[in-house]
XYZ file of N, CA, C and O in Angstrom:
740
model
N 94.627 -0.260 139.161
C 96.035 -0.559 139.461
C 95.973 0.525 140.789
O 95.779 1.775 140.259
N 96.639 0.479 141.707
C 96.951 1.398 142.883
C 98.016 2.088 142.786
O 99.286 1.165 142.686
N 97.874 3.486 142.715
C 99.500 3.981 143.140
C 99.925 4.345 144.269
O 99.034 4.658 145.012
N 101.236 3.926 144.425
C 101.677 4.352 146.175
C 102.821 4.614 145.241
O 103.952 4.492 144.426
N 103.103 5.778 146.423
C 104.531 6.753 146.581
C 105.931 5.735 146.588
O 105.433 4.831 147.487
N 106.474 6.122 145.787
C 108.025 5.267 146.091
C 108.159 5.719 146.997
O 108.701 6.969 147.734
N 109.180 4.659 147.935
C 110.008 4.926 149.157
C 110.851 6.011 148.782
O 111.771 5.435 147.844
N 111.451 6.797 149.978
C 112.824 7.817 149.520
C 112.479 8.214 149.177
O 114.002 9.250 148.405
N 111.225 8.758 148.451
C 111.320 10.160 147.671
C 109.875 11.201 147.715
O 109.050 10.325 148.125
N 109.961 12.174 147.722
C 108.741 12.832 148.172
C 109.026 13.885 147.017
O 109.313 14.248 146.238
N 107.533 14.282 146.675
C 107.256 15.470 145.734
C 108.250 16.651 146.384
O 108.466 17.504 144.954
N 108.112 16.793 147.496
C 108.872 18.191 147.716
C 110.470 18.332 147.148
O 111.082 18.757 146.731
N 110.911 16.563 147.363
C 112.042 16.518 147.229
C 112.534 16.896 145.571
O 113.456 17.037 145.170
N 111.290 16.105 144.712
C 111.418 16.056 143.411
C 111.557 17.600 143.307
O 112.067 18.079 141.861
N 110.483 18.440 143.396
C 110.600 19.904 142.964
C 111.939 20.591 143.615
O 112.438 21.277 142.787
N 112.447 20.593 144.900
C 113.899 21.031 145.245
C 114.780 20.567 144.125
O 115.364 21.497 143.833
N 114.894 19.174 143.880
C 115.668 18.921 142.617
C 116.027 19.507 141.401
O 117.000 19.419 140.299
N 114.610 19.625 140.897
C 114.145 20.146 139.834
C 114.714 21.425 139.739
O 114.844 22.167 138.772
N 114.225 22.322 140.985
C 114.964 23.518 141.049
C 116.631 23.660 140.792
O 117.091 24.645 140.247
N 116.979 22.969 141.539
C 118.663 22.543 141.402
C 119.278 22.299 139.993
O 119.825 23.039 139.034
N 118.356 21.452 139.315
C 118.471 20.894 137.816
C 118.376 22.467 136.722
O 119.018 22.718 136.041
N 117.448 23.074 137.355
C 117.019 24.513 136.195
C 117.968 25.456 136.556
O 118.721 25.404 135.400
N 118.639 25.487 137.602
C 119.463 26.203 137.719
C 121.007 26.058 136.764
O 121.456 26.724 136.629
N 120.912 24.679 136.941
C 122.669 24.375 136.205
C 122.271 23.993 134.648
O 122.867 24.554 134.018
N 120.986 23.815 134.455
C 121.086 23.472 132.850
C 119.785 24.554 131.867
O 119.682 24.229 131.313
N 119.143 24.877 132.735
C 117.996 25.941 132.391
C 116.580 25.351 131.908
O 116.654 23.790 131.916
N 116.077 25.996 131.786
C 114.583 25.109 131.143
C 114.343 24.251 130.329
O 113.585 23.234 130.399
N 115.196 24.732 128.875
C 115.211 24.010 128.174
C 115.954 22.713 128.364
O 115.534 21.767 127.433
N 116.897 22.090 129.530
C 117.441 21.064 129.422
C 116.646 20.610 130.621
O 117.567 19.403 131.271
N 115.827 20.950 131.163
C 114.999 20.386 132.511
C 114.280 19.268 131.993
O 113.008 19.582 131.184
N 114.521 17.687 132.069
C 113.932 16.759 131.560
C 113.424 15.825 132.547
O 114.101 16.032 133.825
N 112.560 15.306 132.613
C 112.261 14.327 133.688
C 113.501 13.067 133.497
O 113.621 12.586 135.027
N 113.809 12.675 132.717
C 114.958 11.640 132.520
C 116.339 12.461 133.198
O 116.984 11.348 133.936
N 116.700 13.564 132.704
C 117.298 13.842 134.013
C 117.424 14.658 135.052
O 118.477 14.108 136.033
N 116.088 14.832 135.967
C 115.912 14.807 136.771
C 115.952 13.409 138.094
O 116.452 13.333 138.860
N 115.765 12.466 136.936
C 115.923 10.835 137.666
C 117.132 10.821 137.932
O 117.413 10.287 138.858
N 117.862 10.994 136.938
C 119.164 10.440 137.487
C 120.165 11.172 138.295
O 120.246 10.784 139.115
N 119.376 12.628 138.548
C 120.047 13.406 139.818
C 119.479 12.749 140.838
O 120.497 12.845 141.985
N 117.861 12.220 140.871
C 117.543 11.675 141.898
C 117.931 10.324 141.976
O 117.663 9.240 143.275
N 118.761 10.265 141.583
C 119.192 8.013 141.498
C 117.853 7.478 141.305
O 118.398 6.402 142.184
N 116.910 7.627 140.599
C 115.913 7.138 140.356
C 115.709 6.368 138.888
O 116.170 7.248 137.981
N 114.659 5.677 138.242
C 114.135 5.744 137.358
C 113.236 6.617 136.673
O 112.175 6.806 137.985
N 112.841 7.169 135.603
C 112.359 7.856 135.597
C 110.800 7.499 135.936
O 109.505 8.559 136.586
N 110.280 6.469 135.658
C 108.672 6.499 136.548
C 108.861 6.508 138.249
O 107.463 6.621 138.234
N 109.849 6.150 138.489
C 109.461 6.738 140.276
C 109.051 8.030 140.231
O 108.299 8.093 141.226
N 109.206 8.938 139.559
C 108.877 10.540 139.590
C 107.543 10.274 139.241
O 106.535 10.990 139.762
N 106.866 9.627 138.324
C 105.428 9.675 137.973
C 104.633 9.259 139.081
O 103.431 9.201 138.594
N 105.380 8.746 140.089
C 104.167 8.627 141.488
C 103.948 9.671 141.886
O 102.783 9.496 142.852
N 104.665 10.935 141.488
C 104.590 11.777 142.712
C 104.081 13.004 141.499
O 103.200 13.917 142.157
N 104.406 13.212 140.620
C 103.566 14.162 139.766
C 103.326 12.813 138.224
O 103.916 12.093 137.793
N 102.565 14.026 137.667
C 102.049 13.199 136.331
C 102.443 13.383 135.082
O 102.851 12.314 134.616
N 103.430 14.313 135.313
C 104.096 14.579 133.797
C 104.890 16.004 134.112
O 104.652 16.554 135.282
N 105.471 16.195 133.254
C 106.331 17.751 133.395
C 105.669 19.016 133.457
O 106.032 19.765 134.387
N 104.364 19.145 132.855
C 103.649 20.120 132.962
C 103.512 20.176 134.232
O 103.152 21.335 134.912
N 102.910 19.013 135.100
C 102.586 19.325 136.782
C 103.970 19.507 137.395
O 103.526 21.078 138.388
N 105.012 19.190 136.673
C 106.013 19.872 138.046
C 106.593 21.068 137.790
O 106.717 22.088 138.808
N 106.028 21.709 136.300
C 106.784 22.915 135.983
C 105.681 23.672 137.164
O 105.856 24.737 137.610
N 104.143 23.453 136.851
C 103.564 24.140 137.660
C 103.219 24.048 139.053
O 103.747 25.253 139.742
N 103.987 23.020 139.755
C 104.605 22.831 141.256
C 105.770 24.024 141.536
O 105.730 24.679 142.582
N 106.521 23.595 140.458
C 107.466 24.986 140.894
C 107.357 26.321 140.967
O 107.529 27.390 141.409
N 106.204 26.403 139.878
C 105.478 28.167 139.522
C 105.040 28.420 140.955
O 104.966 29.445 141.516
N 104.105 27.448 141.227
C 103.760 27.776 142.683
C 104.689 28.353 143.598
O 103.946 28.718 144.548
N 105.437 27.342 143.540
C 106.483 27.796 144.965
C 106.843 29.047 144.973
O 107.365 30.137 145.656
N 107.346 29.377 143.565
C 107.577 31.161 143.494
C 106.770 31.981 143.338
O 107.257 33.027 144.586
N 105.734 31.718 143.496
C 104.622 32.755 143.475
C 103.878 32.491 145.137
O 103.877 33.624 145.938
N 104.277 31.362 145.950
C 104.107 30.977 146.986
C 104.927 32.288 147.991
O 104.852 32.616 149.141
N 106.324 32.073 147.476
C 107.591 32.744 148.303
C 107.636 34.321 148.013
O 107.557 35.186 148.814
N 106.584 34.623 146.811
C 106.305 35.887 146.570
C 105.197 36.523 147.951
O 105.367 37.204 148.094
N 104.501 35.755 147.563
C 102.996 35.905 148.845
C 103.378 35.957 150.282
O 103.174 36.341 150.689
N 104.268 34.841 150.634
C 104.706 34.879 151.850
C 106.012 36.050 152.158
O 106.121 36.806 153.217
N 106.889 36.748 151.250
C 107.285 38.012 151.441
C 106.796 39.423 151.120
O 107.535 40.308 151.867
N 104.943 39.232 151.215
C 104.834 40.693 150.898
C 104.138 40.907 152.197
O 103.428 40.366 152.744
N 104.695 42.129 152.896
C 104.436 42.176 153.993
C 102.900 42.914 154.697
O 102.715 43.351 153.450
N 102.629 43.229 155.497
C 101.497 44.588 155.799
C 101.117 45.777 155.075
O 102.735 46.064 154.921
N 100.773 45.702 154.747
C 100.447 47.255 153.939
C 99.642 48.020 154.620
O 98.462 47.600 154.919
N 99.692 49.705 154.181
C 98.725 50.490 154.343
C 97.390 50.060 153.588
O 96.258 50.616 154.131
N 97.693 49.652 152.540
C 96.524 49.922 151.788
C 96.639 49.101 150.154
O 97.735 48.609 150.103
N 95.564 48.976 149.629
C 95.950 47.705 148.304
C 96.991 48.346 147.125
O 97.380 47.660 146.815
N 97.011 49.570 147.154
C 97.986 50.091 146.040
C 99.995 49.982 147.059
O 100.676 49.208 146.244
N 99.850 49.919 148.190
C 100.777 49.464 148.522
C 101.320 48.211 149.073
O 102.503 47.483 148.518
N 100.430 47.496 148.989
C 100.263 45.917 148.970
C 100.806 45.085 147.504
O 101.851 44.329 147.542
N 100.054 45.792 146.263
C 100.516 45.696 145.228
C 101.725 45.958 144.510
O 102.672 45.255 143.855
N 102.399 47.306 145.368
C 103.965 47.656 144.762
C 104.801 46.416 145.664
O 105.476 46.110 144.499
N 104.491 46.134 146.685
C 105.335 45.260 147.624
C 105.349 43.716 146.721
O 106.401 43.706 146.219
N 103.941 43.538 146.484
C 103.891 42.221 146.004
C 104.729 42.452 144.623
O 105.412 40.830 144.260
N 104.667 43.305 143.988
C 105.501 43.005 142.523
C 106.741 42.898 142.667
O 107.916 42.308 142.206
N 107.753 44.195 143.391
C 108.935 43.620 144.121
C 109.411 42.792 144.498
O 110.538 42.044 144.175
N 108.775 42.293 145.746
C 109.086 41.040 146.239
C 108.924 39.776 144.892
O 109.818 38.950 144.566
N 107.387 39.437 144.032
C 107.612 38.963 142.798
C 108.795 38.952 142.108
O 109.443 37.776 141.724
N 109.728 40.275 141.457
C 110.196 40.450 140.589
C 111.759 39.493 141.261
O 112.559 39.246 140.211
N 111.750 39.905 142.353
C 112.611 39.457 143.144
C 113.149 37.695 143.214
O 113.957 37.320 143.072
N 112.260 37.291 143.588
C 111.878 35.726 143.546
C 111.814 35.357 142.167
O 112.741 34.231 141.812
N 111.352 35.796 141.224
C 111.565 35.354 139.638
C 113.059 35.590 139.052
O 113.650 34.509 138.511
N 113.636 36.732 139.593
C 115.051 37.036 139.460
C 116.227 36.103 139.790
O 117.181 35.725 139.214
N 115.666 35.352 141.165
C 116.597 34.945 142.097
C 116.660 33.279 141.202
O 117.712 32.559 141.622
N 115.797 32.870 140.369
C 115.879 31.435 139.723
C 116.142 31.559 138.193
O 115.759 32.415 137.429
N 117.070 30.858 137.904
C 117.247 30.707 136.315
C 115.934 30.733 135.809
O 115.474 29.564 135.736
N 115.522 31.295 134.858
C 114.284 30.961 134.326
C 113.216 31.242 134.714
O 112.271 30.576 134.062
N 113.117 32.094 135.576
C 111.819 31.878 136.541
C 110.885 32.375 135.972
O 109.794 31.994 136.344
N 111.398 33.874 135.469
C 110.126 34.262 134.598
C 109.371 33.174 133.971
O 107.987 33.165 133.401
N 110.285 32.535 132.445
C 109.764 31.796 131.717
C 109.022 30.680 132.078
O 108.209 30.523 131.935
N 109.846 30.009 133.376
C 108.711 28.895 133.959
C 107.684 29.360 134.501
O 106.617 28.463 134.065
N 107.194 30.558 135.126
C 106.322 30.958 135.707
C 105.138 31.212 134.517
O 103.733 30.886 134.160
N 105.372 32.047 133.230
C 104.715 32.265 131.862
C 104.440 30.772 131.593
O 103.480 30.901 130.867
N 104.871 29.846 131.321
C 104.813 28.440 131.133
C 103.968 27.514 131.423
O 103.245 26.685 130.658
N 104.013 27.761 133.138
C 103.718 26.671 133.754
C 102.084 26.371 133.587
O 101.182 27.381 133.132
N 101.425 24.821 133.928
C 100.049 25.181 133.346
C 99.592 24.975 135.242
O 99.909 25.092 136.025
N 98.366 25.862 135.015
C 97.849 26.250 136.366
C 97.193 25.110 136.796
O 97.078 24.360 136.046
N 96.774 24.686 138.115
C 95.998 23.810 138.766
C 94.825 23.425 137.771
O 94.434 24.450 136.997
N 94.069 22.421 138.716
C 92.961 22.189 137.870
C 91.945 23.363 137.668
O 91.688 23.749 138.722
N 91.447 23.222 136.464
C 89.788 24.222 136.565
C 89.150 23.990 137.614
O 88.566 24.946 137.519
N 89.033 22.700 138.431
C 87.921 22.840 139.075
C 88.487 23.650 140.265
O 87.569 23.864 141.200
N 89.504 23.689 140.626
C 90.516 24.418 141.659
C 90.191 25.930 141.434
O 90.593 26.895 142.535
N 89.798 26.722 140.292
C 89.963 27.789 140.029
C 89.068 28.730 141.288
O 89.414 29.799 141.556
N 87.925 28.759 141.348
C 87.202 29.070 142.592
C 87.951 29.642 143.977
O 88.100 30.712 144.506
N 88.304 28.212 144.425
C 89.294 28.121 145.374
C 90.517 29.278 145.527
O 90.975 29.987 146.489
N 91.203 28.568 144.506
C 92.483 29.824 144.142
C 92.082 31.124 144.601
O 92.964 32.033 144.521
N 91.298 31.517 143.621
C 90.627 32.895 143.302
C 90.523 33.843 144.547
O 90.751 34.745 144.798
N 89.945 33.269 145.178
C 89.789 33.134 146.638
C 90.841 33.716 147.249
O 91.155 34.665 148.129
N 91.919 32.573 147.558
C 92.801 32.766 148.160
C 93.541 33.773 147.560
O 94.492 34.771 148.160
N 94.123 34.216 146.188
C 94.879 35.224 145.723
C 94.314 36.749 145.936
O 95.142 37.484 146.173
N 92.831 36.584 145.910
C 92.646 37.888 146.138
C 92.466 38.642 147.582
O 92.607 39.156 147.980
N 92.220 37.502 148.411
C 92.153 37.915 149.505
C 93.102 38.978 150.365
O 92.470 39.808 151.117
N 94.216 38.822 150.103
C 95.030 39.814 150.833
C 94.357 41.371 150.205
O 94.306 42.367 150.996
N 94.081 41.490 149.054
C 93.343 42.798 148.253
C 92.177 42.938 149.289
O 91.356 44.088 149.238
N 91.347 41.837 149.314
C 89.739 41.851 149.976
C 90.240 42.892 150.784
O 88.959 43.401 151.424
N 91.050 41.843 151.709
C 91.589 42.572 153.338
C 91.448 43.988 153.346
O 91.163 44.682 154.215
N 91.979 44.459 152.195
C 92.573 46.203 152.041
C 91.176 47.044 151.373
O 91.454 48.200 151.078
N 90.180 46.474 151.368
C 89.236 46.676 150.359
C 88.547 47.124 149.221
O 87.711 47.587 148.818
N 89.236 45.843 147.999
C 88.691 45.417 147.301
C 87.834 44.428 146.826
O 88.022 43.872 147.754
N 86.947 44.440 145.634
C 86.212 43.533 145.862
C 87.160 42.391 144.969
O 88.185 42.592 144.575
N 86.649 40.996 145.290
C 87.405 40.170 144.352
C 87.838 40.353 142.989
O 89.184 39.953 142.428
N 86.736 40.778 141.998
C 87.008 40.773 140.815
C 88.047 41.789 140.338
O 88.962 41.634 139.784
N 88.147 43.125 141.386
C 89.287 43.816 141.152
C 90.715 43.524 141.552
O 91.482 43.589 140.981
N 90.646 42.747 142.585
C 91.475 41.964 143.284
C 92.603 41.067 142.653
O 93.567 41.613 142.269
N 91.946 40.372 141.529
C 92.346 39.525 140.376
C 92.543 40.143 139.390
O 93.838 39.884 139.339
N 92.042 41.102 139.347
C 92.453 42.090 137.723
C 93.760 42.984 138.159
O 94.385 42.800 137.323
N 93.730 43.410 139.495
C 95.225 44.277 139.944
C 95.952 43.164 139.556
O 97.385 43.760 139.198
N 95.902 42.470 140.254
C 97.022 41.231 140.602
C 97.229 40.773 139.501
O 98.742 40.648 139.041
N 96.589 40.254 138.434
C 96.779 40.054 137.186
C 97.598 40.956 136.337
O 98.801 40.686 135.718
N 97.484 42.558 136.846
C 98.143 43.380 135.755
C 99.677 43.415 136.118
O 100.889 43.601 136.060
N 99.841 43.214 137.693
C 101.060 43.476 138.430
C 102.143 42.192 137.903
O 103.322 42.173 137.802
N 101.453 41.044 138.046
C 102.103 40.019 137.557
C 102.377 39.607 136.044
O 103.489 39.610 136.152
N 101.584 40.237 135.374
C 102.181 40.401 133.917
C 102.973 41.271 133.697
O 104.241 41.104 133.037
N 102.823 42.534 134.443
C 104.170 43.573 134.168
C 105.438 42.829 134.678
O 106.304 42.830 134.280
N 105.405 42.162 136.083
C 106.712 41.456 136.370
C 107.162 40.424 135.694
O 108.526 40.706 135.700
N 106.259 39.626 135.231
C 106.731 38.682 134.275
C 107.312 39.099 133.471
O 108.204 38.686 133.117
N 106.589 39.904 132.425
C 107.377 40.390 131.330
C 108.738 41.300 131.687
O 109.784 41.037 130.955
N 108.817 42.052 132.743
C 109.999 42.937 132.867
C 110.921 41.712 133.353
O 112.271 42.096 133.061
N 111.022 40.814 134.134
C 111.666 40.134 134.640
C 111.997 39.253 133.487
O 113.725 38.896 133.510
N 111.537 38.878 132.661
C 112.456 38.089 131.249
C 113.067 38.956 130.393
O 114.076 38.480 129.836
N 112.678 39.909 130.451
C 113.433 40.937 129.889
C 114.899 41.438 130.536
O 115.608 41.582 129.743
N 114.711 41.850 131.322
C 115.916 42.204 132.889
C 116.844 40.766 132.470
O 117.785 40.851 132.301
N 116.345 39.638 132.357
C 117.327 38.351 132.626
C 118.007 37.830 131.282
O 118.513 36.474 131.095
N 117.655 38.387 130.151
C 118.028 37.984 128.639
C 119.351 38.754 128.744
O 119.586 39.454 128.179
N 120.118 37.554 129.095
C 121.396 37.836 128.617
C 122.003 38.888 127.811
O 122.410 39.891 128.475
N 122.331 38.511 126.606
C 122.931 39.837 125.914
C 122.200 41.050 125.950
O 122.798 42.248 126.070
N 120.453 40.987 125.992
C 120.063 42.128 125.838
C 120.263 42.963 127.158
O 120.466 43.835 127.170
N 119.869 42.325 127.968
C 120.061 42.753 129.526
C 121.335 43.448 129.816
O 121.877 44.709 130.127
N 122.397 42.801 129.160
C 124.133 43.298 129.095
C 124.085 45.351 128.402
O 124.918 45.828 128.920
N 123.609 44.715 127.128
C 123.255 46.021 126.572
C 122.801 47.116 126.921
O 123.235 47.963 127.255
N 121.560 46.644 127.745
C 120.379 47.735 128.123
C 121.075 48.230 129.360
O 120.951 49.155 129.882
N 121.988 47.573 129.954
C 123.066 48.080 131.304
C 123.422 48.926 131.138
O 123.389 50.056 132.130
N 123.780 49.376 130.160
C 124.837 50.389 129.282
C 123.797 51.948 129.969
O 124.322 53.035 129.802
N 122.276 51.832 129.496
C 121.813 52.271 129.011
C 120.768 52.999 130.518
O 119.885 54.026 130.755
N 120.578 52.086 131.055
C 119.398 52.239 132.496
C 119.596 51.332 133.789
O 120.453 50.357 133.256
N 119.081 51.834 134.459
C 119.187 51.203 136.071
C 118.021 50.239 135.902
O 116.830 50.766 136.042
N 117.993 49.218 135.695
C 116.846 47.944 135.938
C 115.832 48.385 136.624
O 114.747 48.537 136.859
N 116.672 48.313 138.237
C 115.790 48.291 139.218
C 114.842 49.350 139.586
O 113.931 49.280 139.564
N 115.711 51.141 138.932
C 114.849 52.053 139.326
C 113.701 52.012 138.154
O 112.660 52.608 138.490
N 114.236 51.888 137.374
C 113.406 51.700 135.874
C 111.863 50.574 135.896
O 110.858 50.986 135.856
N 112.275 49.522 136.645
C 111.031 48.714 137.068
C 110.364 49.355 137.874
O 108.912 49.613 137.858
N 110.746 49.817 139.154
C 110.314 50.407 140.381
C 109.279 51.294 139.726
O 108.152 51.300 139.966
N 109.772 52.502 138.796
C 108.941 53.482 138.296
C 107.781 52.871 137.390
O 106.657 53.616 137.477
N 108.309 51.574 136.451
C 107.182 51.271 135.988
C 106.110 50.597 136.824
O 104.342 50.655 136.532
N 106.259 49.756 137.768
C 105.257 49.439 138.428
C 104.599 50.350 139.299
O 103.078 50.437 139.349
N 105.334 51.253 139.936
C 104.434 52.402 140.857
C 104.026 52.832 139.512
O 102.522 53.449 140.153
N 103.699 53.361 138.149
C 102.957 54.215 137.403
C 101.756 53.184 137.473
O 100.529 53.716 137.104
N 102.087 51.885 136.749
C 101.144 50.728 136.489
C 100.109 50.768 138.215
O 98.929 51.149 137.761
N 100.647 50.495 139.090
C 99.757 50.737 140.519
C 99.268 51.945 140.754
O 97.856 51.637 140.987
N 99.628 52.916 140.283
C 99.089 54.196 140.273
C 97.835 54.519 139.511
O 96.850 55.199 140.090
N 98.015 54.304 138.565
C 96.794 54.270 137.510
C 95.685 53.260 138.043
O 94.247 53.384 136.948
N 96.021 52.066 138.697
C 94.587 51.258 139.120
C 93.373 51.983 139.867
O 93.842 52.755 140.422
N 92.482 51.271 139.734
C 91.184 52.314 140.155
C 90.335 51.234 141.511
O 90.708 49.449 141.199
N 89.889 51.683 142.335
C 89.397 51.202 143.317
C 88.259 50.215 142.926
O 87.317 51.035 142.305
């Protein structure tokens, strides 16, 4: 059976509406059925554009990461780039309800695409003097720290309690700077 895209519905529209639903209802209430209702289509219409919810979450996560990469400006060196990237990623994750949880749970692209994605992910740091292996490892460390921190920071009741004790932005920046300064070329 040949699959053809449903008219008047695009993958971009589906992802944008999924972000709206995420903002209103949270990750635990993001369902393909609810998304279809918002788009005023039957759920099967969505499956012409995305294979399942896991793929949808992956597309949403990629959009968050793409915004972080796009928001990271020119850097003096690889440490500067990593620091900028961590701060921009933190802002992107925090700007979306459950953004950090979504990125932590999202399914990666196809394993066959891994070498292609590795080259793209590593490119900014390779341009600043790191080899691909270290570029990927250093970014993984920054992403892991940032995902964990943002999850911690956006945890409602705990966040409110801890804000009485610390400045989240200053503490995040201090932790990120310590992590980045400890990385080796």
